[in-house]
Each structure stands twice: as structure tokens, then as C-alpha cells.
XYZ file of C-alpha atoms in Angstrom:
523
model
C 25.876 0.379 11.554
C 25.469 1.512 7.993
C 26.472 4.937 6.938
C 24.343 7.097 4.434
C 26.436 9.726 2.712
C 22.944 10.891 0.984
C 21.192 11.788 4.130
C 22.682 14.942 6.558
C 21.448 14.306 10.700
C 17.997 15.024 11.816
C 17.956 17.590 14.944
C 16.031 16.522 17.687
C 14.908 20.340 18.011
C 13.314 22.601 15.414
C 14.504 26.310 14.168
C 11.850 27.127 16.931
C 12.994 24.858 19.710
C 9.712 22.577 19.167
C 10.444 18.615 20.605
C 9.739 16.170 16.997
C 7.824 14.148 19.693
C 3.940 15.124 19.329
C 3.245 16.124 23.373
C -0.635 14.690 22.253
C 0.287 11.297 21.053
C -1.958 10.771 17.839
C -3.486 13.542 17.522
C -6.638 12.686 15.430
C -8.205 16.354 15.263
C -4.393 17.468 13.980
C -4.792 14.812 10.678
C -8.716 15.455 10.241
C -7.535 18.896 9.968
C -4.921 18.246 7.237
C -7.657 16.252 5.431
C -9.795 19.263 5.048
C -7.713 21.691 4.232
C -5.269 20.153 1.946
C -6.095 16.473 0.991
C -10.116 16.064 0.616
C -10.599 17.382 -3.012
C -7.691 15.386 -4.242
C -9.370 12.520 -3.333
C -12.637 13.343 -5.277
C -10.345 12.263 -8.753
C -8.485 8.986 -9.055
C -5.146 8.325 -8.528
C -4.066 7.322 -12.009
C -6.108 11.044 -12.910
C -4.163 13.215 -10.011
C -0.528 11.876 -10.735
C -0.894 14.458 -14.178
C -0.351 17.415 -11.637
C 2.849 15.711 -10.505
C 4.353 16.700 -13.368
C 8.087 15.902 -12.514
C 7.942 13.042 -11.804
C 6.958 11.073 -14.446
C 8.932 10.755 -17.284
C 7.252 10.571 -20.799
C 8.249 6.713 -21.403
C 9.283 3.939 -19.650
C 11.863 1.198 -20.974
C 12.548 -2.412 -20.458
C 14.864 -2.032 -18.165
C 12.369 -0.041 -15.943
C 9.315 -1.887 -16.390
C 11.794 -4.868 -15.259
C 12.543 -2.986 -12.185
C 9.392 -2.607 -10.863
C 8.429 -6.177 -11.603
C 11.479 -7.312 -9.420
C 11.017 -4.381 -6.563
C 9.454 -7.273 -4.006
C 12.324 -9.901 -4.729
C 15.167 -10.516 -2.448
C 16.775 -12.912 -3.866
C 20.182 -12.321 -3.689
C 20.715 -14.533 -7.073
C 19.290 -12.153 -8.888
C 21.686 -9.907 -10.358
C 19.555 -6.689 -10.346
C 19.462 -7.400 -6.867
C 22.926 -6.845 -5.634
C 23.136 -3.464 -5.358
C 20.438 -3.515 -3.149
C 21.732 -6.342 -1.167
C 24.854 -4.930 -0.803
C 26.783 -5.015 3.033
C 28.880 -2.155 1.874
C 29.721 0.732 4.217
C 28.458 -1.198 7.102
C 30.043 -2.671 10.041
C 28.816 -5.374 12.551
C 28.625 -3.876 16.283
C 27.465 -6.467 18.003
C 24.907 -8.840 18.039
C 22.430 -10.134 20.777
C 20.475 -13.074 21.662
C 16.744 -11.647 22.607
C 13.510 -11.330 22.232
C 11.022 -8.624 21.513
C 7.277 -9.621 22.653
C 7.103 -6.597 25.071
C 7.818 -3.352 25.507
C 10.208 -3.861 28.516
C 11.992 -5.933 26.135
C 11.832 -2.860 23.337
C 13.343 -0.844 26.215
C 16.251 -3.246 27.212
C 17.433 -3.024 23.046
C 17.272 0.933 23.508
C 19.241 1.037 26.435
C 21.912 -1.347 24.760
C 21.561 1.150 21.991
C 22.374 4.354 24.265
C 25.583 2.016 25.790
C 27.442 2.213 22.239
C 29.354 5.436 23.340
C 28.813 7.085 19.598
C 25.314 6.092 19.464
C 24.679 7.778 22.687
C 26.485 10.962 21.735
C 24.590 10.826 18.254
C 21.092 10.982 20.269
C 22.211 13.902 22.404
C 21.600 15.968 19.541
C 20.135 14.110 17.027
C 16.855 11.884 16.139
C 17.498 8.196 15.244
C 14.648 7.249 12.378
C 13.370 3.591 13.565
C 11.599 1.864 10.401
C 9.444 -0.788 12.460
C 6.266 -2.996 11.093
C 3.263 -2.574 13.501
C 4.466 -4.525 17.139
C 8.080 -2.400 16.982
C 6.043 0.923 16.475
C 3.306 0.390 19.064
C 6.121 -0.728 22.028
C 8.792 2.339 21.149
C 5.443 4.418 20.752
C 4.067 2.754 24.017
C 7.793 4.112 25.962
C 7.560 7.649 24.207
C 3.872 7.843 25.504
C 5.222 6.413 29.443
C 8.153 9.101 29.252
C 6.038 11.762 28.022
C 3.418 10.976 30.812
C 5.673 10.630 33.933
C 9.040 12.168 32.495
C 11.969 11.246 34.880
C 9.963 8.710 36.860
C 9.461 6.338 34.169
C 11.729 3.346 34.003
C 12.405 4.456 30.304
C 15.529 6.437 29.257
C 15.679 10.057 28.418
C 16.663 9.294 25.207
C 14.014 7.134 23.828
C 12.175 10.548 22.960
C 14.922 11.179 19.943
C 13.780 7.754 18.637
C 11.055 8.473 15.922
C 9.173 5.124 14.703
C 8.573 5.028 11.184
C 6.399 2.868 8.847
C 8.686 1.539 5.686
C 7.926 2.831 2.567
C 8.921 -0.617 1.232
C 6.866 -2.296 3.729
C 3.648 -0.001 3.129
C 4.042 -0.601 -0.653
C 4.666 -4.336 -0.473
C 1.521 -5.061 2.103
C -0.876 -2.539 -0.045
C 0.120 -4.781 -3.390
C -0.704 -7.775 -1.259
C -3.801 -6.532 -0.015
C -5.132 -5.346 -2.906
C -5.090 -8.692 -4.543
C -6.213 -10.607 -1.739
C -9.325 -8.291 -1.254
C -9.857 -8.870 -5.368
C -8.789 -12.321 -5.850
C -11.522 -12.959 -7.788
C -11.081 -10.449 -10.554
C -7.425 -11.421 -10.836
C -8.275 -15.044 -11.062
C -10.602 -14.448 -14.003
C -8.037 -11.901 -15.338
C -5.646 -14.806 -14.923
C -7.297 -17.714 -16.976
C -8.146 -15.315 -19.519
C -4.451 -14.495 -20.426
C -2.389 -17.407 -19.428
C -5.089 -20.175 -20.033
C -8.440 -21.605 -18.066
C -6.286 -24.791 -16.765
C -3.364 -22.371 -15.206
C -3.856 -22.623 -11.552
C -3.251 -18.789 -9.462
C -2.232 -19.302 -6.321
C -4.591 -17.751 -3.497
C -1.576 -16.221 -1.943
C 0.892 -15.801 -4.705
C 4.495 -14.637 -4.015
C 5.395 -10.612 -4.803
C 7.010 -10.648 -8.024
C 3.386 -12.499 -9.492
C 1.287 -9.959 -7.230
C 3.511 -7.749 -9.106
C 3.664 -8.877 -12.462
C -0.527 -9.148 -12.809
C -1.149 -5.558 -10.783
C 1.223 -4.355 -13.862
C -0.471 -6.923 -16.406
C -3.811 -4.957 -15.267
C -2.668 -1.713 -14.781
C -1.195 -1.840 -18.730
C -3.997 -3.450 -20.475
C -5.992 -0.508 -18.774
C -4.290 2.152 -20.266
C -4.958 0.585 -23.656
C -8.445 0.490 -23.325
C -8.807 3.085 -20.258
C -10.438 6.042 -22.778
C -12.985 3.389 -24.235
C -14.082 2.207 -21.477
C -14.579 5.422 -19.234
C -16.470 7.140 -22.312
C -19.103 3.894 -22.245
C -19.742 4.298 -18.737
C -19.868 8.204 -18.573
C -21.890 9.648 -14.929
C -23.037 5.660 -14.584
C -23.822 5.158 -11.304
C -23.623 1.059 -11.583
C -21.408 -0.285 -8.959
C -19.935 -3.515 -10.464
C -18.608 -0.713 -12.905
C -17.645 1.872 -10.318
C -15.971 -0.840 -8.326
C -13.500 -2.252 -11.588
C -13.238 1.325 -13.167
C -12.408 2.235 -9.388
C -9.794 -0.107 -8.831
C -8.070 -0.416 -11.981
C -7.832 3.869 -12.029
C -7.063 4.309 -8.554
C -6.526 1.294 -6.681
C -4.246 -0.413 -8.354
C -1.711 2.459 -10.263
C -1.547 3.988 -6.722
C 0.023 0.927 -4.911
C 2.363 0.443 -7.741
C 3.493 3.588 -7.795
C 3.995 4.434 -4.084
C 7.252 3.054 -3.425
C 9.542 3.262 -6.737
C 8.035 6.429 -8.071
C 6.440 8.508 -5.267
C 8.883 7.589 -2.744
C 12.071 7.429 -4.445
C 11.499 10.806 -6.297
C 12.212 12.280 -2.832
C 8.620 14.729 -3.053
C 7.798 15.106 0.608
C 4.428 16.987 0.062
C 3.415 14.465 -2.815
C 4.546 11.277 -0.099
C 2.411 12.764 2.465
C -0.570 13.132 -0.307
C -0.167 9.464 -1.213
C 0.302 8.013 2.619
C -3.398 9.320 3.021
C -4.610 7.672 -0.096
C -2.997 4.885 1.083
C -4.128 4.825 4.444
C -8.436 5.025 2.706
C -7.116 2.106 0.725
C -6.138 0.060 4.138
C -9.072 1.883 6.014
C -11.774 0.219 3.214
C -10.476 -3.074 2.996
C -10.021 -3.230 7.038
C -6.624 -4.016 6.962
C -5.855 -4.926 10.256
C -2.745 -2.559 11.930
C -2.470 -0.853 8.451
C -5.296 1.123 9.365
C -3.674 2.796 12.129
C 0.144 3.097 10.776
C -0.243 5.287 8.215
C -1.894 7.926 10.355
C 0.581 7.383 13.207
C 3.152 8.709 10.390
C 0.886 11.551 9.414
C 1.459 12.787 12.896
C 4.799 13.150 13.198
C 13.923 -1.045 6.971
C 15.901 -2.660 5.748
C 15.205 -6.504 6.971
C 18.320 -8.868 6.427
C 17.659 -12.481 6.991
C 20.481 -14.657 8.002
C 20.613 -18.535 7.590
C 19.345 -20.551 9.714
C 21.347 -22.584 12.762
C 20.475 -24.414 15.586
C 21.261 -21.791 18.070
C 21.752 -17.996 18.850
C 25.158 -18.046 19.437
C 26.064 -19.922 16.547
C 23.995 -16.981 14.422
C 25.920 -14.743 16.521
C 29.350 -16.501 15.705
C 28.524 -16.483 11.815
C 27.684 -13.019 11.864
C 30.783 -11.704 13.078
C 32.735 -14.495 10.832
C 30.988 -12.867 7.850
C 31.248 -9.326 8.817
C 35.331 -10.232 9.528
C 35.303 -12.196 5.838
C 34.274 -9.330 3.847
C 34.548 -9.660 0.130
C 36.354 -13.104 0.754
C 33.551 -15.459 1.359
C 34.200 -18.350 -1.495
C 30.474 -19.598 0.043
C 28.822 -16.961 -1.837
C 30.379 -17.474 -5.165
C 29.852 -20.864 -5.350
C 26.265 -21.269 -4.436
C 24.760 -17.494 -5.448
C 25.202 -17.238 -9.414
C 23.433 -14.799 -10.985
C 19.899 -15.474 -12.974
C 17.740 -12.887 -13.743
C 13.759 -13.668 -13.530
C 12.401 -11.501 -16.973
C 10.182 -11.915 -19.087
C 11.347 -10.065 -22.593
C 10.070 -6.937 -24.073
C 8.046 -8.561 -26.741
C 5.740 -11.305 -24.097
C 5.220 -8.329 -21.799
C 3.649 -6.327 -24.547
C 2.154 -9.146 -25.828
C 0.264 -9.928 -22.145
C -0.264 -6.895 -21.884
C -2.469 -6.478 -25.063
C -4.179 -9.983 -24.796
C -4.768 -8.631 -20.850
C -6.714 -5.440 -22.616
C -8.491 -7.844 -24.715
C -9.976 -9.267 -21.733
C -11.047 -5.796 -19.690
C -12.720 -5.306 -22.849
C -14.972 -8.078 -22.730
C -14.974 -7.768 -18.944
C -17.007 -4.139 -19.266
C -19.004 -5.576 -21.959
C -20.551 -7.739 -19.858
C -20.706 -5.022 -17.002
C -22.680 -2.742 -19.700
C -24.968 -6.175 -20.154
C -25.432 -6.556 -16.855
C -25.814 -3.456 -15.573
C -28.798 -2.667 -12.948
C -28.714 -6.079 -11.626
C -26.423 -6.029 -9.238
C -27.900 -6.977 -5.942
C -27.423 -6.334 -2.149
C -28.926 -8.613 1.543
C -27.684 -8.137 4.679
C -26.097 -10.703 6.942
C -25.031 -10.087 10.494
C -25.453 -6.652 10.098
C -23.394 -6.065 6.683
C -24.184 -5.572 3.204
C -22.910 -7.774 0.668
C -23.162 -7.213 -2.520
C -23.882 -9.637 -5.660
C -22.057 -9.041 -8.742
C -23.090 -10.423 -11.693
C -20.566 -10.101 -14.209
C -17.815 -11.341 -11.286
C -20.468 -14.167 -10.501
C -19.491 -13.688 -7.056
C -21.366 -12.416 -3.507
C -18.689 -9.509 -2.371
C -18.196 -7.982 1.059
C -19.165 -3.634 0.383
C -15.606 -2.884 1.061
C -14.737 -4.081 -2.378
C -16.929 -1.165 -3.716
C -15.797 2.421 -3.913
C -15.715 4.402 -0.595
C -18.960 5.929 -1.378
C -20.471 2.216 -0.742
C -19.160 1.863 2.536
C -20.095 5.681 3.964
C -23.427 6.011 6.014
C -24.826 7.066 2.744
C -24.118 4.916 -0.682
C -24.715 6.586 -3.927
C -28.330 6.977 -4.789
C -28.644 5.091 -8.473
C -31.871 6.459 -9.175
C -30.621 9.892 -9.332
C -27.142 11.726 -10.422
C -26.734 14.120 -7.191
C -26.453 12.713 -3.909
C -26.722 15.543 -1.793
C -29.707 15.381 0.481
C -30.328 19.246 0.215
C -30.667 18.843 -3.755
C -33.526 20.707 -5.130
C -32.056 20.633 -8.979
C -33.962 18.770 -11.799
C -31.717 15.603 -13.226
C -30.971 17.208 -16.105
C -28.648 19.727 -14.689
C -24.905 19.111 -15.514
C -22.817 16.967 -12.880
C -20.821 14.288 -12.450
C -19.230 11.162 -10.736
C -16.783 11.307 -7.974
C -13.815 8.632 -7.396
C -15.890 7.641 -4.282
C -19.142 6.943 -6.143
C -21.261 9.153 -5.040
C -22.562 12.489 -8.054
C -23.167 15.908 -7.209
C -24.253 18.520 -9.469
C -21.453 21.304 -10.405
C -24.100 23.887 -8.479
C -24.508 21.398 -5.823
C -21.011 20.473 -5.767
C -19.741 24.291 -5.481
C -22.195 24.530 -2.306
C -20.541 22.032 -0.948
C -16.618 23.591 -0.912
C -15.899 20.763 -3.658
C -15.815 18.132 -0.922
C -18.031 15.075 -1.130
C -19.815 15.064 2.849
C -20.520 11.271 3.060
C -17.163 10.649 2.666
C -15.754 13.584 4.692
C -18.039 12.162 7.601
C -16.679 8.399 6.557
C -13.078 9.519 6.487
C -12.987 11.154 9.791
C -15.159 8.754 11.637
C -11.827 5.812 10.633
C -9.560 8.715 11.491
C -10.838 8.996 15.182
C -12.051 5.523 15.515
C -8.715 3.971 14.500
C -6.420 7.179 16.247
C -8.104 6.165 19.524
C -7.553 2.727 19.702
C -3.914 2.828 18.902
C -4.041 5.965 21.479
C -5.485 2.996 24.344
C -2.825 0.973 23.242
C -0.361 3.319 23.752
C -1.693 4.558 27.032
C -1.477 1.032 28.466
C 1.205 0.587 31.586
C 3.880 -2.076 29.910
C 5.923 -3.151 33.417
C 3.287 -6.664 33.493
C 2.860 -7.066 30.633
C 4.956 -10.302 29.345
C 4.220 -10.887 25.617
C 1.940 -9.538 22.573
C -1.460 -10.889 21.845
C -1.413 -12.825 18.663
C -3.938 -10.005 17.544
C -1.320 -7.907 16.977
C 1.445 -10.425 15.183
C 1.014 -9.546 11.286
C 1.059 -12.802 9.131
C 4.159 -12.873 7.334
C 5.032 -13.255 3.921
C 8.397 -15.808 3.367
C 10.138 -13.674 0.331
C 12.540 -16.674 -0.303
C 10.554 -18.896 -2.501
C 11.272 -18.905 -6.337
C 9.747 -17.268 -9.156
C 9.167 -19.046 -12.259
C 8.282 -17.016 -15.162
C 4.373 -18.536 -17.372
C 5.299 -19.671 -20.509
C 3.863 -17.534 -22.721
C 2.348 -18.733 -26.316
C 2.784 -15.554 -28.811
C -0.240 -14.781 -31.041
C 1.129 -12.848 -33.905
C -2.403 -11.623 -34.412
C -3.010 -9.949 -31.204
C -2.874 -6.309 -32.578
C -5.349 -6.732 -34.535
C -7.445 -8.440 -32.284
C -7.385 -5.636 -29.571
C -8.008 -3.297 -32.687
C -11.296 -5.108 -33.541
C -12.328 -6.187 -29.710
C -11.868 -1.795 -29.042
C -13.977 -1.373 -31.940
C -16.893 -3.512 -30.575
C -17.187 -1.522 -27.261
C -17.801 1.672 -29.181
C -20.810 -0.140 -30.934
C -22.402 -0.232 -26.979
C -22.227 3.576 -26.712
């Protein structure tokens, strides 16, 4: 048990005597209805452009010591010295520990009831709610018991209590799985990005560890600010989608999964969190993240992993543990074999990869202006895949924008996309985040919400609400163990970081200066 003296108890009851447990399960029609009313025109700007309404909190700079921060936010590493704080066992005492295993709900039960046995525990959850952070399997079995008690109250084989137990994605989790899946989904970009600033015979790893996910989404993100105004003015209302997709990810994407968890979540802004969850979720929704597509909404209804050394059996784990937790501060182990090193790169080769990373988005959308018009789609088995020249590479649609993957892509031989459009082209418009144009008359008709995507959003939103729903729904007492469809691959945080050598080019400001000044001569 680990005290918080920054968070005050959560009632199980509200001022008006409402249960926190939603009687409807996931309620689809309750989030549609959120997404209409409050969240739908957000989404028709980027990320990187609605964060200027969130005006406190951003400040006007960041330092060093920040920037370093948010490289090392993924790393557990308990060697690394701005890691100890966050590793640290203070204010928390060792219970007891149990040999188990948790591939069923009836075994998610058994740990709740040992739970409710701890006499303070159990007097905490007569008036309180216990927040559960869980990855997908622990939220769908405590979900699955909720649902069973909700259903047949005292006749269920699950304790009263369980209904004070809220499930509750991770913020760290969300933001560390959205990093990953964002470069997985656009390996390819990174890869080029990758050669072009640390050299063609530098090998990137297709399933890098966090701190180099991290260190090229912030590489990208950077180099895009430098060049961000250039680049947006050259492709002004174009409707090209090898440039929607890269102006798309590197505006939106990308500053939106870096920012989640050590800006948007730390600053403590509920209403912005619950803004950025759905943005999120579309992100995990478009590149069919599997069980990411349903968490996020399961939260819009409504962790703190420590690994331990490995031995050769339970009850030796169990023996260490309470050794350790009885050793505390005295453990001569850890201060022989955990000296600190720090994993940095300095202030100087940051800027300088950042610049020479600028350089390259530069010549990137060059070729994107070349090129443009000549991307290509086919179909195969039923889905379009796209062919994108200046990438060189045959892409699945969910790489493109969200207008791409709606029922009704952008129309490039025309600005405005809605089907009731009787304007001439030369009426004033513009280009949504999603892709698709509308013109400002158009787009007033239409409440200032882009349809296609309305109808695309919802469609996930009930589509993935009801499948969790039948999960939920399903009677647990026979059922042994977890299909492997639901296990979620992963990632082993332990392995080291090296740091790129990095070759300084005293020249480099004056190369970005020169490289910006060739992508006004395209406009």
C-alpha cells in the first residue's frame, strides 16, 4: 500500500446519491453524444493548432533539463538518476504477497476478495471508490464482474464491493502504446527520417526501445516547428494526400502523443484530458489498434508496474519481497550494482539534430510538391491501399488522414466535399485536419462539423462499444483462461539505451537558412 498525500478519497456516491458505476455498461449513445456537442469541431484543427487555446499550460520556453525529461519519460531504469524519484518505494509498505494467476475473471474475483479481507481495505470501500489502473485483460475481467453484479445483484458469486472498484486505463500506459504505435504504423517515414540525420548505413530497429521512439517523435516534432510555416504556406487548401498524410501526422499525430502524458496529464486539466483521450482514442481507432480502440472509450464512460528480479519460484519472489520491504534504505545490493548514469544527449547535438532533421522535411515536401497528383490507389481483398511516391512505398489507407478512411474520401478534383454543394470553386474554403474541404458557406450549413467523419467517428464508437459490451456480457464461471486475442504484446523496458554519435556540422544554420529559402522558390 502506497499512500498519496496529493490525492483526498473518492466517494462511491455523488452530491446527488448517483452510483460512479454506469447502470448501462458502455454506453455508446452517452459518448456519441459528448462528441457532438463538445468534441467534433475541435477535431476539425490539428492538435499542434488547438493546444494555443490551452493557454496555461504551456509555458513560453522549454529548457534542457525539460526537453531531457521527456526524452527519458519511457525509461525505467533505475540507474538512471532522473529516475529515482520516480522509482522511489517511499511511503509504501508490503501487505502481503500471493502466488496466482490472472487468466480469468474468477481468478480477478479471488484477488478482490483477498482485497476486501485486509480489514482497512474493506472499511476504505464501504465508503469509498478504489481507482484500478489495469492494461486491457485486468479492465475487461473487473468490468466483466461489475457487469455480472449489476445484472443479478446479490445472486452473483461476486462481492458487493467490486462495484466501488473503478478500472482505469494509465495515462502512462495510453501515452507509451500511442508513441509506439505511431511509429510502427509510420516506420517508413521514420526510417528515411533516420538515414537522413544519423547516416544511410545506421541501421533503425523495426521495433526500437522507448527512449529512441522518443527521441525521433521529438527529432520530428522539432525540425517541424522550424520549417512548419514554410511548409503549410506551399501546400495551402492542397488536397494531395501524400501531403495531407505527413502535414497530418507531423501537426497532429505526432505533438499529440508526446504531449498527452507529461503535459496534458500532469497539468491536472480534467476537461482538456477528456478532450485529448478522444483524440487519442481516433488516433487508435485509424490505425486499428487492437484493445486500444475500445479502452479509451470505456474511460469516457465513467499504474504503476514494478518488476521484481527474477527467481526460480513464487515463494522465493515472495520471500525477497518481504526481505526488501523489511531492509528498507539498508540494502548494500543496490549501491553496489545501481550507480547512477544519465542517458543525454547535450544541448548543443539536440539542436543540432534537430536542425539537420528540418533540413530533411524540407526536402521531404519538395519532393511531395514534385510529385504531387501521382499518388495512386488498387484494391486488394476489399481495401484500398495507397501508393506513395515520394515514400516509395504501397501504404494501408489508415496511414492517411481520417477523411481517407470515412465512407467518403476527399474529392481532389474539387475544394468542397459536401455532396449538397451547389457553389462555384472559386468560393472561399478550406482544408480540414481530416482531409476533406468545405466551403465557409457550406461549412456554416453544416454546424461546423465535417459529416463523413461524424458518420466515421460514430460508426467506431458503436462498433467498438458493442463488442467490448459482448465481452462484458459473457457468463465467466467456465471460462478457464483468456484467448491469446486478447494478450497485448509486450514491450521489455529493461534493455539499454545507447545514445548515436553525433558528427557536428558547424555549418548547419546556414544550411537550413538556404534549404528554407529554396521551398519558397516552389510557391
Amino acid at each position: 500500500m502506497k499512500s498519496s498525500l496529493q490525492a483526498s478519497a473518492i466517494p462511491f456516491k455523488n452530491d446527488v446519491g448517483q452510483s460512479i458505476q454506469n447502470p448501462e455498461g458502455i454506453d455508446f449513445g452517452n459518448i456519441i453524444s459528448q462528441l457532438d456537442l463538445k468534441y467534433m469541431k475541435d477535431l476539425n484543427i490539428t492538435y499542434q493548432e488547438q493546444k494555443k487555446s490551452y493557454i496555461n499550460l504551456f509555458g513560453l520556453s522549454e529548457n534542457h533539463e525539460e526537453r531531457t525529461k521527456r526524452l527519458l519519460i519511457h525509461s525505467y531504469d533505475i540507474r538512471i538518476a532522473k529516475r529515482k524519484k520516480d522509482r522511489s518505494m517511499q511511503n509504501t509498505k508490503l501487505i502481503d504477497l500471493l502466488e496466482g494467476s490472472l487468466h480469468s475473471t474468477e481468478d480477478y474475483v479471488s484477488v478482490i476478495r483477498l482485497i476486501i479481507n485486509i480489514p482497512e481495505l474493506c472499511a476504505y470501500l464501504e465508503e469509498n471508490v478504489l481507482i484500478a489502473p489495469m492494461d486491457y485483460p485486468g479492465q475487461k475481467n473487473i468490468r466483466r464482474a461489475v457487469r455480472n453484479y449489476l445484472i443479478k445483484g446479490e445472486q452473483s458469486s461476486v462481492p458487493r464491493q467490486i462495484l466501488n472498484i473503478v478500472p482505469f486505463i494509465g495515462p502512462l500506459h495510453v501515452s507509451l502504446n500511442s508513441r509506439e504505435t505511431v511509429f510502427l504504423i509510420n516506420y517508413d517515414f521514420f526510417e528515411k527520417m533516420y538515414h537522413a540525420v544519423f547516416g544511410p548505413r545506421k541501421i533503425l530497429a523495426k521495433k526500437p526501445k522507448p527512449y529512441r521512439i522518443n527521441l525521433l517523435l521529438e527529432l520530428v516534432f522539432k525540425g517541424w516547428l522550424l520549417v512548419k510555416e514554410s511548409v503549410k504556406n506551399l501546400f495551402y487548401n492542397c488536397k494531395d494526400p501524400e501531403a495531407c498524410t505527413f502535414i497530418n501526422l507531423l501537426d497532429d499525430v505526432i505533438p499529440l502523443v508526446l504531449d498527452f502524458y507529461p503535459i496534458i496529464f500532469r497539468s491536472g486539466c480534467w476537461e482538456v484530458y477528456k478532450e485529448v483521450m478522444i483524440r487519442i482514442w481516433t488516433i487508435f481507432y485509424r490505425y486499428q489498434r487492437k484493445n486500444y480502440n475500445k479502452l479509451p472509450l470505456a474511460f469516457l464512460i465513467q499504474y504503476d508496474i514494478k518488476q521484481i528480479v527474477s527467481f526460480n519460484t513464487a515463494q522465493q519472489i515472495i520471500n525477497q519481497a518481504k526481505l526488501i520491504d523489511q531492509m528498507r534504505g539498508e540494502n548494500s545490493f543496490i549501491e553496489v550494482f545501481s550507480k547512477n548514469h544519465n542517458i543525454v544527449y547535450t544541448e548543443k547535438q539536440l539542436d543540432f539534430l534537430e536542425k539537420k532533421t528540418a533540413i530533411f522535411l524540407i526536402e521531404f515536401f519538395q519532393n511531395i510538391w514534385k510529385n504531387r497528383g501521382r499518388v495512386t490507389k488498387q484494391k486488394v481483398k476489399k481495401h484500398w491501399r495507397y501508393n506513395l511516391p515520394t515514400l516509395n512505398k504501397i501504404v494501408d489507407k489508415k496511414i492517411l488522414p481520417m477523411g481517407w478512411n470515412s465512407s467518403y474520401p476527399p474529392k481532389l478534383d474539387k475544394l468542397c466535399d459536401w455532396n449538397k454543394c451547389d457553389l462555384s470553386s472559386e468560393a472561399p474554403g478550406s482544408i480540414l485536419s481530416c482531409g476533406h474541404g468545405y466551403h465557409i458557406e457550406c461549412f456554416e450549413k453544416l454546424h461546423e462539423k465535417c459529416p463523413h467523419c461524424y458518420k466515421y467517428l460514430c460508426d467506431g464508437i458503436r462498433h467498438n462499444c458493442k463488442i467490448f459490451q459482448n465481452t462484458l456480457d459473457m457468463e465467466f464461471d467456465n471460462i478457464e483462461e483468456d484467448s491469446n486475442e486478447d494478450l497485448e504484446e509486450q514491450t521489455n523496458l529493461q534493455e539499454s539505451n545507447v545514445d548515436e554519435a553525433v558528427s557536428m556540422d558547424e555549418d548547419i544554420n546556414n544550411k537550413l537558412v538556404e534549404v528554407l529559402k529554396s521551398l519558397k522558390l516552389y510557391q
